[in-house]
XYZ file of C-alpha atoms in Angstrom:
439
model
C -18.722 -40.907 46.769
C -16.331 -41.767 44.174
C -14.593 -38.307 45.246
C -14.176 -39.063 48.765
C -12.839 -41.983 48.149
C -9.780 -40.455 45.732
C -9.872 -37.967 48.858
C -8.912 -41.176 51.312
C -6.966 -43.025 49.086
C -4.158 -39.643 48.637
C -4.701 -38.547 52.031
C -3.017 -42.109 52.898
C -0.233 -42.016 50.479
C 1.016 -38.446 50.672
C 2.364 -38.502 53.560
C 4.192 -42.084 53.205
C 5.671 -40.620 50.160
C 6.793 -37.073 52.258
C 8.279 -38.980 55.044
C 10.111 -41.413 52.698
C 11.834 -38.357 51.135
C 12.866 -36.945 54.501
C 13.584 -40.426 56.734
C 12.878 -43.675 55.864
C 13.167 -45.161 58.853
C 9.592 -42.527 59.906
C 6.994 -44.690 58.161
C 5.455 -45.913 61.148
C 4.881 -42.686 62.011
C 2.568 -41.635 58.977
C -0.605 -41.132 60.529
C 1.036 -38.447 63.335
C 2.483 -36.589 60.565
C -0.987 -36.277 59.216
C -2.569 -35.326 62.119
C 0.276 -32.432 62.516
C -0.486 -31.146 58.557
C -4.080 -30.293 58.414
C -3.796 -29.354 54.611
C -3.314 -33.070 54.093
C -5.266 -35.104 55.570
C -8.040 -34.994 58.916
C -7.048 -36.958 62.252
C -8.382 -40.602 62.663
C -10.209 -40.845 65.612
C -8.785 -44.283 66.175
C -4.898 -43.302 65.683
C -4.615 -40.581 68.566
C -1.388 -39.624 69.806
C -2.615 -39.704 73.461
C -3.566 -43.447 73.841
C 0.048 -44.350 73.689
C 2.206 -45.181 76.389
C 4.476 -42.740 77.914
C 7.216 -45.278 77.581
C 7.069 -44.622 73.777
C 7.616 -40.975 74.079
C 11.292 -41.338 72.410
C 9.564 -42.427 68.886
C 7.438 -39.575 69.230
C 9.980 -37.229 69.810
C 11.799 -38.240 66.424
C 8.045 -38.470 64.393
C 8.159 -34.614 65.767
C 11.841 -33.975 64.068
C 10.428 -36.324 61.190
C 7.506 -34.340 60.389
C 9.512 -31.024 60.978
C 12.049 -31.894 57.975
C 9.633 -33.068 55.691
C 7.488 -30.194 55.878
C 10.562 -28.524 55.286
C 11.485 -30.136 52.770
C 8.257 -29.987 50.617
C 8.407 -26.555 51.215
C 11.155 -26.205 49.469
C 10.011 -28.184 46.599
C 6.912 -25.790 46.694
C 9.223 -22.932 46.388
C 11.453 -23.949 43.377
C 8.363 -24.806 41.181
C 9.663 -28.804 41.200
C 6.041 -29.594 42.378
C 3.605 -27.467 40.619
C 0.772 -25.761 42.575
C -2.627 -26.201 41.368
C -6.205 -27.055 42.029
C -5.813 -30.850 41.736
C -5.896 -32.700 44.475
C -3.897 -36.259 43.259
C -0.352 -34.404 43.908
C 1.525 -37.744 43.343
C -0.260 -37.702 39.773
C 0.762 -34.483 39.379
C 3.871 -34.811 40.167
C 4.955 -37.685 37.345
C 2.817 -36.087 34.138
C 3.714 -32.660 34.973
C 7.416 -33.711 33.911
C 5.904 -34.890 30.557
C 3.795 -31.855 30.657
C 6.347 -28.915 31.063
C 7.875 -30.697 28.224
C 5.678 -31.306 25.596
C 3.695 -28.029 26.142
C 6.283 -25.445 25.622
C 6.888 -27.041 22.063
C 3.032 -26.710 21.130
C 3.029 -23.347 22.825
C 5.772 -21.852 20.519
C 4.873 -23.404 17.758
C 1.539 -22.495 17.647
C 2.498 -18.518 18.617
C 4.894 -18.489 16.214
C 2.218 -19.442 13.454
C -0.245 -17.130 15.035
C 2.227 -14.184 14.994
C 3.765 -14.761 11.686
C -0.437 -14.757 9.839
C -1.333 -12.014 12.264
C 1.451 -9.738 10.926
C 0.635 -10.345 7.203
C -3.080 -10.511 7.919
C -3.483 -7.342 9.222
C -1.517 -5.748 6.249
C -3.801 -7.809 3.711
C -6.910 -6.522 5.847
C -6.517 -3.148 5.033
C -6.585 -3.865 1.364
C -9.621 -5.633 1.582
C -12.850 -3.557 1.291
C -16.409 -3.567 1.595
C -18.716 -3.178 -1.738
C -22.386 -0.739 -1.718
C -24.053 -2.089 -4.563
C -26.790 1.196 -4.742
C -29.920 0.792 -6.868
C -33.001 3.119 -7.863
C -35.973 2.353 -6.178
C -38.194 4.675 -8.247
C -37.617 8.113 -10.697
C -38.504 10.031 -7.691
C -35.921 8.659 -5.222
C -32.061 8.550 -4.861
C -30.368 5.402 -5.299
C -30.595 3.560 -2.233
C -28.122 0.387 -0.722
C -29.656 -3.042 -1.634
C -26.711 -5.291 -0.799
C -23.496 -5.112 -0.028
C -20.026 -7.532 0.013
C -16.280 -7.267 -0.419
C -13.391 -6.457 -2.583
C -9.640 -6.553 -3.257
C -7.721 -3.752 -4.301
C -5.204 -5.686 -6.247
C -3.551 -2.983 -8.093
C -2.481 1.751 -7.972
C -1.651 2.518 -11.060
C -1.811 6.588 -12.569
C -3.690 8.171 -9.298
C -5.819 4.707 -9.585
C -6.483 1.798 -8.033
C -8.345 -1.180 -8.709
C -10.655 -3.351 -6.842
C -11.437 -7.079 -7.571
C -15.388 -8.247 -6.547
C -17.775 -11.019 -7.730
C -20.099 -10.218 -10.379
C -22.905 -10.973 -8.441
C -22.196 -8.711 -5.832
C -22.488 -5.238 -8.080
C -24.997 -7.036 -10.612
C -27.739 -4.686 -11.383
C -25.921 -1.603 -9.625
C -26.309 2.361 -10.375
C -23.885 3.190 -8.529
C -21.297 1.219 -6.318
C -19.193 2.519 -3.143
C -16.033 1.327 -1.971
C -15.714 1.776 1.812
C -11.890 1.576 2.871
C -10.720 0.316 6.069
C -11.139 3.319 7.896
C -14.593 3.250 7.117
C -14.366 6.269 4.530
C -16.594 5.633 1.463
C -15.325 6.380 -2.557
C -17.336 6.316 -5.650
C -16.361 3.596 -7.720
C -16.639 3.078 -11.536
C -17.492 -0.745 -12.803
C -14.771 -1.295 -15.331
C -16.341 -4.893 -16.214
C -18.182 -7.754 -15.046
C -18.183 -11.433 -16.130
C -20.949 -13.757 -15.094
C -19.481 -17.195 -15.977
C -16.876 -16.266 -13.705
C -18.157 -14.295 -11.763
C -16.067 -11.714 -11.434
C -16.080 -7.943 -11.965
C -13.276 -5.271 -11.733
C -13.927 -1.583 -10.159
C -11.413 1.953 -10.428
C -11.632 4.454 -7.367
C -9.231 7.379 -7.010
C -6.030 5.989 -5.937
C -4.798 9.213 -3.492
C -6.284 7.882 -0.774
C -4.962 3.931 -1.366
C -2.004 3.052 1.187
C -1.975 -0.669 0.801
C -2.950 -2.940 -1.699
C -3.141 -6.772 -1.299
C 0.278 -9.464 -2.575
C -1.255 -11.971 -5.172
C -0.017 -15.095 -4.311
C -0.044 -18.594 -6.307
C -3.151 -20.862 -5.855
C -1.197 -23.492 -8.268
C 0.682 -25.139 -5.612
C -1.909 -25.742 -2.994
C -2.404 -28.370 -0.783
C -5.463 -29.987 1.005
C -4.624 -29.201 4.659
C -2.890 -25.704 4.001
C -3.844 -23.037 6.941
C -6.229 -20.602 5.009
C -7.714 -17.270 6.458
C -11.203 -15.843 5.040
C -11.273 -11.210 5.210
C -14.380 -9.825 4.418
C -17.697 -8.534 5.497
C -20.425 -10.552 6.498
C -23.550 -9.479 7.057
C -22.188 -6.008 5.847
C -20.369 -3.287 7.792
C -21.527 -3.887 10.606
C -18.884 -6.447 10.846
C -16.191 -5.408 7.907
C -12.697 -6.787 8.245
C -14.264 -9.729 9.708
C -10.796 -12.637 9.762
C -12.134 -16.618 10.165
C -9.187 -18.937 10.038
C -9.794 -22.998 8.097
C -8.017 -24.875 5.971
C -7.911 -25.941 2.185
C -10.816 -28.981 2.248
C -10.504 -29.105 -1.343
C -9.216 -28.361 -4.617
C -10.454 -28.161 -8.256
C -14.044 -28.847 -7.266
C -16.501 -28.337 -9.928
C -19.272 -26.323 -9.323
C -22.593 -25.974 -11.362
C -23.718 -22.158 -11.804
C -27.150 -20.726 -12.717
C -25.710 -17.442 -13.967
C -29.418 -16.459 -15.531
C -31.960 -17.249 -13.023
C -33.672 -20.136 -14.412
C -32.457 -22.894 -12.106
C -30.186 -24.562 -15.036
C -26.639 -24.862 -15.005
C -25.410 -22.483 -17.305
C -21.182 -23.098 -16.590
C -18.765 -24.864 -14.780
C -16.520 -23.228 -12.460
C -13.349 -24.875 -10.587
C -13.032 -23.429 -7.505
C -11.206 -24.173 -4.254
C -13.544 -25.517 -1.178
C -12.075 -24.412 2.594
C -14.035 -24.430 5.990
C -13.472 -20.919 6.787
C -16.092 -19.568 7.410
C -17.777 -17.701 4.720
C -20.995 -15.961 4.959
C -23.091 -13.500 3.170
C -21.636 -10.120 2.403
C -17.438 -12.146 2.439
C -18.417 -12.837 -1.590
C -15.519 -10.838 -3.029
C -13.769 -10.961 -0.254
C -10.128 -12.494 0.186
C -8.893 -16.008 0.771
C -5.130 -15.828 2.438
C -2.522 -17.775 2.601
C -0.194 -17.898 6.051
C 2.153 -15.508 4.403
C -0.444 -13.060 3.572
C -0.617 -13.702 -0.016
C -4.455 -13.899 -1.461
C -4.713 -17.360 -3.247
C -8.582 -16.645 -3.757
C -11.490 -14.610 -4.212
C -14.365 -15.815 -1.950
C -17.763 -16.351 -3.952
C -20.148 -18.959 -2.543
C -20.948 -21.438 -0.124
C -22.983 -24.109 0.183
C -26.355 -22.850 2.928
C -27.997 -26.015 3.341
C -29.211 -26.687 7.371
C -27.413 -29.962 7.342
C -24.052 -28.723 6.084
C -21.588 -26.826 7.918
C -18.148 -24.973 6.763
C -18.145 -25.498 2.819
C -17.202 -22.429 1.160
C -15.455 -22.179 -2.169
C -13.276 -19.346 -3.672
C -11.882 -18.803 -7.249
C -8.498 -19.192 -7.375
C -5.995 -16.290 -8.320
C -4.629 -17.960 -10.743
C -7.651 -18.528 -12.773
C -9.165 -14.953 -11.917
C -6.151 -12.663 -13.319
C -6.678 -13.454 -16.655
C -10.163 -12.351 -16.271
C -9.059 -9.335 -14.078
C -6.727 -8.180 -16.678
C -9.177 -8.398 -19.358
C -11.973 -7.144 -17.727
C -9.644 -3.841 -16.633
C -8.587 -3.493 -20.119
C -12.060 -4.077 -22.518
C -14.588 -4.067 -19.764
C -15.739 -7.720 -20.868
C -14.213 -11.033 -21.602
C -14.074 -12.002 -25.406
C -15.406 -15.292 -25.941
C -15.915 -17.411 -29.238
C -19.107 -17.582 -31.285
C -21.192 -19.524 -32.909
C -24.759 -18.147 -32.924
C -27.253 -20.481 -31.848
C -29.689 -20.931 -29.287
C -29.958 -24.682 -28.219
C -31.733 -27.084 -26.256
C -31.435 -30.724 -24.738
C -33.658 -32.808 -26.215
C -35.884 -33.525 -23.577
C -36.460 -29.897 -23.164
C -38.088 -29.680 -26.761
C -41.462 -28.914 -26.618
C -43.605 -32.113 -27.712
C -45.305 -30.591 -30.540
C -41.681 -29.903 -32.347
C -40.317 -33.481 -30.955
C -41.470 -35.339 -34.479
C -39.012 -32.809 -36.056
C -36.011 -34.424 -34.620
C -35.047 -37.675 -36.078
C -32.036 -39.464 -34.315
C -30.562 -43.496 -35.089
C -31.277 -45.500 -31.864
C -27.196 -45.075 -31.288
C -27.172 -41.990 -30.644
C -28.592 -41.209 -27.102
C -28.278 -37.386 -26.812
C -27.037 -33.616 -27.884
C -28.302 -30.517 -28.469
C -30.904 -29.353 -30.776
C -30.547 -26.079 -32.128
C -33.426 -24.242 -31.597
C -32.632 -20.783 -33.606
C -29.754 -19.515 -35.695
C -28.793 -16.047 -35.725
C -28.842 -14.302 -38.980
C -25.036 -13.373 -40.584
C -23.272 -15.558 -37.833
C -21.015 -18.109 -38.499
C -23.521 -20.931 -38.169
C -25.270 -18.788 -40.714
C -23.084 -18.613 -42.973
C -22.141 -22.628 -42.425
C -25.755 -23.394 -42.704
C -26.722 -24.737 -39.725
C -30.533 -24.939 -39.524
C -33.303 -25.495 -36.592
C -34.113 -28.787 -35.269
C -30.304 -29.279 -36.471
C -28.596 -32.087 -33.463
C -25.050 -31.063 -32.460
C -23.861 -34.432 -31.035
C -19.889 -33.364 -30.958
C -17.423 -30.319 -31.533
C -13.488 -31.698 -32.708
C -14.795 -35.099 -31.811
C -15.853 -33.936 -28.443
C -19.019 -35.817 -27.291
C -21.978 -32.909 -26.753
C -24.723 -33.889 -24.138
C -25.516 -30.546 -22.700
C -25.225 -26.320 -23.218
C -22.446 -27.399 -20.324
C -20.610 -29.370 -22.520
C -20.529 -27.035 -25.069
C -20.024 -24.247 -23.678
C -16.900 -25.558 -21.396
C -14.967 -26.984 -24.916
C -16.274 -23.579 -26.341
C -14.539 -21.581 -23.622
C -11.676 -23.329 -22.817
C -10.421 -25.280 -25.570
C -11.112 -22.990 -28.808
C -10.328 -19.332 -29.287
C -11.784 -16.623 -31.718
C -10.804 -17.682 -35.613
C -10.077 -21.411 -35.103
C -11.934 -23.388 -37.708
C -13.960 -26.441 -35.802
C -15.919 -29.347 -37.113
C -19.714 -29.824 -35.906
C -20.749 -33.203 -36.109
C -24.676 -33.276 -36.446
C -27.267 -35.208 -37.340
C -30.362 -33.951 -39.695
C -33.093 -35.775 -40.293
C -31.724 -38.856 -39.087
C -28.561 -38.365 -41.328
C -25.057 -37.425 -39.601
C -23.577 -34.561 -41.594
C -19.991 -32.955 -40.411
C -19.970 -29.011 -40.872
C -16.964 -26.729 -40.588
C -17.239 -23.229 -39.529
C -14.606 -20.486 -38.031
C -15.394 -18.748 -34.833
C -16.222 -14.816 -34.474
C -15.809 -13.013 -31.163
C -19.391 -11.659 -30.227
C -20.099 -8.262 -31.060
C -20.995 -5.699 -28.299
C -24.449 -4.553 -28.506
């Protein structure tokens, strides 16, 4: 109903508004005009032409002429586009916003195909450098090695008749064998040059002959929250490699808990940048891309909760090509050492709790809970049950806290002061670190 009404309401105004344009002095003559322009309007039953007088037929004549111009005239409108043609049917509406609309839109238009262009031409370069990941394992002695997951990579680097591939950690963990599969779907063996767990991260070499493109590094220093982002990788595996989803930066520098051993405790801290491109299982590895084509991040994780939609995080560049470079060189990433095995208090067991003796000021650490013979807490006589409560007057509460001031404020032979507390008594004790051997 509401409808016909619009329907009656611009059937009765159209044609004022025509007839206006072509002679003003016609208005009287508005419902003739209508009747002789079926695309308009039907003919009132109460308004026909042949119940008026015959004296009158001199009016009638110039409604005729009337009518005849203004059709003409709207026809000409018609023709040079000044009135658009389209479904609607409120044509005086149309005719004030599409002004305002033919000039607004052809500033969104280009600037949106300009954007679209510009990432699509430095996308599809970056796309070819990004490739998908076979992780291959042995199901038994009496089978070959068979695929049991799969994800991406970066080939970041030729170098010699090689090139080099940047992955997570977690998606060639436990591999026999691994096999890069290029963009033309052809697959290479690949060699695992290193792998990191904290940060996840692992480095592969494959025969560089066949290698035409490998990806621009960009900086991940000077991002901004907002910045147009584009995910590559593989999700779900081949099936869908070079997969593109486009987002933005949603975050930066978020902290991130990580269970790198399996036993649902936080065993590091990783700062990571969060985006709402969409990442799914099998893009770990894969590339985060800036509009100019420049990786700014390595995908690894997302957040797969029911209730939460488009959180993803990836490391940033900056932060993985110190790791890349070391991993490439030694094969692992040379941390300091202490050698000790600890243990929050309230994950002693209760029948060693009476060994621990703390003043009522100090409300946690970390109890040592076994010292590793000819280490440097060896040799600085650190002993079980032993509470590390801070490192260079950094406050200890958990293996997190230690290990991030381990890892990123002290390097292999500085000399740091443990404060601890044994037997109830605080005692400081210096020691110098070690890097870990290889085993």
């Amino acid at each position: 109903m509401e409808r016909h009404n619009q329907d009656e309401q611009q059937n009765s105004q159209q044609p004022t508004n025509e007839m206006e344009e072509a002679n003003q002095a016609q208005q009287d003559q508005n419902h003739y005009h209508a009747e002789k322009d079926p695309g308009l309007t039907k003919p009132s039953k109460g308004n026909k032409v042949n119940n008026k007088p015959k004296s009158k037929s001199h009016p009638l004549l110039s409604g005729v002429i009337g009518g005849i111009i203004s059709a003409v005239i709207v026809a000409a409108l018609f023709t040079t586009n000044m009135i658009p043609i389209n479904s609607s049917s409120n044509t005086g509406n149309n005719e004030s916003s599409s002004s305002s609309d033919n000039q607004a839109q052809p500033a969104i238009s280009n600037t949106i195909a300009s954007d679209d262009t510009n990432i699509a031409s430095n996308i599809d370069e970056t796309s070819q450098a990004v490739v998908g990941i076979i992780n291959k394992q042995q199901q038994s002695v009496w089978s070959p090695s068979q695929e049991v997951g799969s994800g991406s990579g970066i080939i970041y680097k030729k170098d010699d008749g090689k090139a080099y591939v940047v992955t997570n950690n977690h998606v060639v963990d436990g591999a026999e064998e691994v096999d890069v599969v290029l963009n033309n779907e052809e697959h290479i063996k690949a060699k695992v040059l290193g792998a990191d767990s904290l940060t996840d991260l692992a480095v592969l070499q494959i025969d560089g002959s066949k290698i035409k493109t490998v990806a621009k590094l960009g900086p991940s220093d000077d991002l901004q929250i907002g910045d147009t982002v584009i995910a590559i990788g593989n999700p779900l595996g081949m099936k869908f490699s070079g997969s593109v989803t486009k987002g933005i930066i949603s975050g930066l520098q978020r902290n991130i808990e990580i269970d790198t051993n399996g036993d649902r405790q936080p065993d590091w801290i990783t700062e990571v940048i969060q985006t709402d491109a969409a990442i799914n299982p099998g893009n770990s590895g894969g590339a985060l891309v800036n509009e100019n084509g420049e990786v700014i991040g390595i995908n690894s994780m997302k957040i797969a909760q029911e209730a939460v939609e488009g959180i993803g995080f990836a490391i940033p560049i900056d932060s993985a090509i110190p790791i890349m470079e070391q991993l490439e060189k030694d094969g692992e990433i040379a941390r300091p050492f202490i050698g000790i095995s600890t243990a929050s208090i309230d994950q002693v067991p209760t029948q060693y709790r009476q060994n621990i003796k703390l003043p009522e000021k100090v409300d946690g650490g970390m109890v040592i809970a076994n010292v590793e013979a000819g280490s440097p807490a060896d040799k600085a006589g650190l002993q079980q049950f032993d509470v590390i409560t801070k490192i260079n007057d950094k406050k200890i509460t958990s293996l997190l806290d230690l290990r991030k001031y381990m890892y990123s404020e002290t390097n292999i032979g500085d000399k740091i002061n443990l404060e601890i507390y044994r037997n109830g008594k605080q005692k400081t004790i210096q020691l110098t670190l070690i890097e870990r051997e290889t085993k």
